[in-house]
PDB file of C-alpha atoms in Angstrom:
ATOM      1  CA  LEU Q   1      88.705 -34.746 -15.597  1.00  0.00           C
ATOM      2  CA  ALA Q   2      86.068 -34.253 -18.288  1.00  0.00           C
ATOM      3  CA  LEU Q   3      83.866 -31.688 -16.372  1.00  0.00           C
ATOM      4  CA  ALA Q   4      87.232 -29.994 -15.053  1.00  0.00           C
ATOM      5  CA  GLY Q   5      88.382 -29.481 -18.589  1.00  0.00           C
ATOM      6  CA  ARG Q   6      91.615 -31.721 -17.260  1.00  0.00           C
ATOM      7  CA  ARG Q   7      93.603 -34.288 -18.821  1.00  0.00           C
ATOM      8  CA  PRO Q   8      94.979 -37.420 -17.036  1.00  0.00           C
ATOM      9  CA  ASP Q   9      98.748 -37.035 -16.236  1.00  0.00           C
ATOM     10  CA  ARG Q  10      99.612 -40.206 -18.766  1.00  0.00           C
ATOM     11  CA  ALA Q  11     102.354 -41.415 -16.466  1.00  0.00           C
ATOM     12  CA  TRP Q  12      99.937 -41.326 -13.770  1.00  0.00           C
ATOM     13  CA  LEU Q  13      96.994 -42.903 -16.041  1.00  0.00           C
ATOM     14  CA  ASP Q  14     100.041 -45.768 -17.021  1.00  0.00           C
ATOM     15  CA  HIS Q  15     100.653 -46.476 -13.652  1.00  0.00           C
ATOM     16  CA  VAL Q  16      96.780 -46.828 -12.513  1.00  0.00           C
ATOM     17  CA  VAL Q  17      96.469 -49.013 -15.540  1.00  0.00           C
ATOM     18  CA  ASP Q  18      98.969 -51.368 -14.333  1.00  0.00           C
ATOM     19  CA  VAL Q  19      98.155 -51.596 -11.107  1.00  0.00           C
ATOM     20  CA  VAL Q  20      94.621 -52.728 -12.425  1.00  0.00           C
ATOM     21  CA  GLY Q  21      95.631 -55.085 -15.142  1.00  0.00           C
ATOM     22  CA  LEU Q  22      93.974 -53.505 -18.068  1.00  0.00           C
ATOM     23  CA  GLY Q  23      97.462 -52.770 -19.939  1.00  0.00           C
ATOM     24  CA  SER Q  24      95.887 -55.309 -22.916  1.00  0.00           C
ATOM     25  CA  ARG Q  25      92.581 -54.438 -22.669  1.00  0.00           C
ATOM     26  CA  LEU Q  26      92.254 -50.963 -23.202  1.00  0.00           C
ATOM     27  CA  HIS Q  27      90.527 -50.843 -26.602  1.00  0.00           C
ATOM     28  CA  HIS Q  28      88.322 -53.143 -25.471  1.00  0.00           C
ATOM     29  CA  ARG Q  29      84.119 -52.286 -25.146  1.00  0.00           C
ATOM     30  CA  PRO Q  30      82.318 -52.976 -21.755  1.00  0.00           C
ATOM     31  CA  SER Q  31      80.376 -55.303 -23.115  1.00  0.00           C
ATOM     32  CA  GLU Q  32      83.516 -57.473 -23.829  1.00  0.00           C
ATOM     33  CA  LEU Q  33      85.210 -57.032 -20.831  1.00  0.00           C
ATOM     34  CA  SER Q  34      84.101 -59.799 -17.761  1.00  0.00           C
ATOM     35  CA  GLY Q  35      82.610 -58.430 -15.080  1.00  0.00           C
ATOM     36  CA  GLY Q  36      85.620 -57.925 -12.773  1.00  0.00           C
ATOM     37  CA  GLN Q  37      86.995 -56.274 -15.331  1.00  0.00           C
ATOM     38  CA  GLN Q  38      84.537 -54.220 -15.867  1.00  0.00           C
ATOM     39  CA  GLN Q  39      84.662 -53.157 -11.511  1.00  0.00           C
ATOM     40  CA  ARG Q  40      88.823 -52.828 -12.518  1.00  0.00           C
ATOM     41  CA  VAL Q  41      88.187 -50.330 -14.825  1.00  0.00           C
ATOM     42  CA  ALA Q  42      85.199 -48.238 -12.597  1.00  0.00           C
ATOM     43  CA  VAL Q  43      88.315 -48.145  -9.782  1.00  0.00           C
ATOM     44  CA  ALA Q  44      91.007 -46.554 -12.630  1.00  0.00           C
ATOM     45  CA  ARG Q  45      88.443 -44.670 -13.456  1.00  0.00           C
ATOM     46  CA  ALA Q  46      88.035 -43.340  -9.714  1.00  0.00           C
ATOM     47  CA  LEU Q  47      91.984 -43.208  -9.216  1.00  0.00           C
ATOM     48  CA  VAL Q  48      92.867 -41.539 -12.330  1.00  0.00           C
ATOM     49  CA  ALA Q  49      91.536 -37.878 -11.647  1.00  0.00           C
ATOM     50  CA  ARG Q  50      93.600 -38.604  -7.999  1.00  0.00           C
ATOM     51  CA  PRO Q  51      90.453 -37.367  -5.648  1.00  0.00           C
ATOM     52  CA  ASP Q  52      90.854 -36.469  -2.719  1.00  0.00           C
ATOM     53  CA  VAL Q  53      88.045 -38.192  -1.884  1.00  0.00           C
ATOM     54  CA  ILE Q  54      87.877 -41.916  -3.092  1.00  0.00           C
ATOM     55  CA  PHE Q  55      83.887 -43.625  -2.571  1.00  0.00           C
ATOM     56  CA  ALA Q  56      84.108 -47.127  -2.892  1.00  0.00           C
ATOM     57  CA  ASP Q  57      81.153 -49.744  -3.042  1.00  0.00           C
ATOM     58  CA  GLU Q  58      82.283 -53.162  -2.417  1.00  0.00           C
ATOM     59  CA  PRO Q  59      85.726 -52.528  -4.866  1.00  0.00           C
ATOM     60  CA  THR Q  60      86.913 -55.844  -4.847  1.00  0.00           C
ATOM     61  CA  GLY Q  61      83.854 -57.464  -4.791  1.00  0.00           C
ATOM     62  CA  ALA Q  62      83.936 -59.356  -8.530  1.00  0.00           C
ATOM     63  CA  LEU Q  63      87.753 -59.682  -8.354  1.00  0.00           C
ATOM     64  CA  ASP Q  64      90.184 -62.826  -8.076  1.00  0.00           C
ATOM     65  CA  ARG Q  65      92.159 -63.139  -4.762  1.00  0.00           C
ATOM     66  CA  ARG Q  66      95.049 -61.964  -6.599  1.00  0.00           C
ATOM     67  CA  SER Q  67      93.248 -58.747  -8.544  1.00  0.00           C
ATOM     68  CA  GLY Q  68      91.527 -58.010  -5.230  1.00  0.00           C
ATOM     69  CA  GLY Q  69      94.505 -57.323  -2.852  1.00  0.00           C
ATOM     70  CA  GLU Q  70      96.212 -55.518  -5.918  1.00  0.00           C
ATOM     71  CA  VAL Q  71      93.341 -52.926  -5.641  1.00  0.00           C
ATOM     72  CA  LEU Q  72      93.127 -53.111  -2.138  1.00  0.00           C
ATOM     73  CA  ALA Q  73      96.754 -52.574  -1.672  1.00  0.00           C
ATOM     74  CA  PHE Q  74      96.100 -49.726  -4.300  1.00  0.00           C
ATOM     75  CA  LEU Q  75      93.495 -48.049  -1.716  1.00  0.00           C
ATOM     76  CA  ARG Q  76      95.771 -48.060   1.132  1.00  0.00           C
ATOM     77  CA  ARG Q  77      98.472 -46.336  -0.771  1.00  0.00           C
ATOM     78  CA  ALA Q  78      96.307 -43.612  -1.820  1.00  0.00           C
ATOM     79  CA  VAL Q  79      96.405 -42.816   1.689  1.00  0.00           C
ATOM     80  CA  HIS Q  80      99.405 -43.335   2.652  1.00  0.00           C
ATOM     81  CA  GLU Q  81     101.540 -41.819   0.045  1.00  0.00           C
ATOM     82  CA  TYR Q  82      98.840 -39.512  -2.084  1.00  0.00           C
ATOM     83  CA  GLY Q  83      96.834 -38.345   1.040  1.00  0.00           C
ATOM     84  CA  GLN Q  84      94.015 -38.970  -0.155  1.00  0.00           C
ATOM     85  CA  THR Q  85      90.617 -40.271   1.779  1.00  0.00           C
ATOM     86  CA  VAL Q  86      88.984 -43.652   0.997  1.00  0.00           C
ATOM     87  CA  VAL Q  87      85.329 -44.514   2.173  1.00  0.00           C
ATOM     88  CA  MET Q  88      85.128 -48.090   1.366  1.00  0.00           C
ATOM     89  CA  VAL Q  89      81.381 -49.784   1.866  1.00  0.00           C
ATOM     90  CA  THR Q  90      82.200 -54.399   2.246  1.00  0.00           C
ATOM     91  CA  HIS Q  91      80.929 -56.982   3.244  1.00  0.00           C
ATOM     92  CA  ASP Q  92      84.840 -58.591   3.500  1.00  0.00           C
ATOM     93  CA  PRO Q  93      86.377 -59.151   6.225  1.00  0.00           C
ATOM     94  CA  THR Q  94      89.884 -58.677   4.447  1.00  0.00           C
ATOM     95  CA  ALA Q  95      89.230 -55.675   2.591  1.00  0.00           C
ATOM     96  CA  ALA Q  96      87.870 -53.842   5.991  1.00  0.00           C
ATOM     97  CA  GLY Q  97      90.960 -55.300   7.825  1.00  0.00           C
ATOM     98  CA  ILE Q  98      93.432 -52.245   5.703  1.00  0.00           C
ATOM     99  CA  ALA Q  99      91.248 -49.215   6.919  1.00  0.00           C
ATOM    100  CA  GLY Q 100      92.707 -47.069   9.374  1.00  0.00           C
ATOM    101  CA  ARG Q 101      88.857 -47.576  10.840  1.00  0.00           C
ATOM    102  CA  ALA Q 102      85.855 -50.028  10.560  1.00  0.00           C
ATOM    103  CA  VAL Q 103      82.449 -48.715  11.211  1.00  0.00           C
ATOM    104  CA  PHE Q 104      79.602 -51.284  11.189  1.00  0.00           C
ATOM    105  CA  LEU Q 105      75.980 -50.545   9.973  1.00  0.00           C
ATOM    106  CA  ALA Q 106      73.057 -52.315  11.086  1.00  0.00           C
ATOM    107  CA  ASP Q 107      69.497 -51.241   8.967  1.00  0.00           C
ATOM    108  CA  GLY Q 108      70.448 -48.032   8.633  1.00  0.00           C
ATOM    109  CA  ARG Q 109      72.545 -47.090  12.253  1.00  0.00           C
ATOM    110  CA  VAL Q 110      75.931 -47.236  13.557  1.00  0.00           C
ATOM    111  CA  VAL Q 111      76.216 -50.644  15.459  1.00  0.00           C
ATOM    112  CA  GLY Q 112      79.922 -50.244  16.489  1.00  0.00           C
ATOM    113  CA  GLU Q 113      83.570 -49.186  15.543  1.00  0.00           C
ATOM    114  CA  LEU Q 114      86.881 -51.153  15.757  1.00  0.00           C
ATOM    115  CA  PRO Q 115      90.111 -48.473  14.760  1.00  0.00           C
ATOM    116  CA  HIS Q 116      92.689 -50.602  13.071  1.00  0.00           C
ATOM    117  CA  PRO Q 117      90.860 -53.390  12.614  1.00  0.00           C
ATOM    118  CA  THR Q 118      92.207 -56.779  11.042  1.00  0.00           C
ATOM    119  CA  PRO Q 119      90.172 -59.579   9.260  1.00  0.00           C
ATOM    120  CA  ALA Q 120      90.053 -61.519  12.196  1.00  0.00           C
ATOM    121  CA  SER Q 121      88.722 -58.338  14.665  1.00  0.00           C
ATOM    122  CA  VAL Q 122      86.088 -57.872  12.016  1.00  0.00           C
ATOM    123  CA  VAL Q 123      84.936 -61.076  11.518  1.00  0.00           C
ATOM    124  CA  ASP Q 124      84.406 -61.234  15.339  1.00  0.00           C
ATOM    125  CA  ARG Q 125      82.404 -58.160  15.671  1.00  0.00           C
ATOM    126  CA  MET Q 126      80.469 -59.061  13.144  1.00  0.00           C
ATOM    127  CA  GLN Q 127      79.537 -62.658  14.874  1.00  0.00           C
ATOM    128  CA  HIS Q 128      78.906 -60.744  17.874  1.00  0.00           C
ATOM    129  CA  LEU Q 129      76.666 -58.329  16.152  1.00  0.00           C
ATOM    130  CA  GLU Q 130      74.623 -61.074  14.400  1.00  0.00           C
ATOM    131  CA  ALA Q 131      73.863 -62.458  17.309  1.00  0.00           C
TER     132      ALA Q 131
END
């Protein structure tokens, strides 16, 4: 937003902050936040500008199950309700299971894909890739 010379839409910012559960921590420095809170700040910063494409590297890696689920639900909403594209890298079958398509990489190469994955189908594919 700063590079574009834009200010955030206050209602949208409040919504994003609510989704990531950081309303009570807005005035804290990064060193005063837990690892999970810092990760949620990164997610909020990525979403608040409403980009066309969101790149997410292990967006739930340091989050508890509830917070991670909320972030994943928000990313899914970003696709379906706001028309954004999410490109997510994850080792978490639950996170991969919300995708419209999962692409599997091994040693930097595409080794498979699943349209409309589920957590179970991701686990199954991962087990077959390791064999």
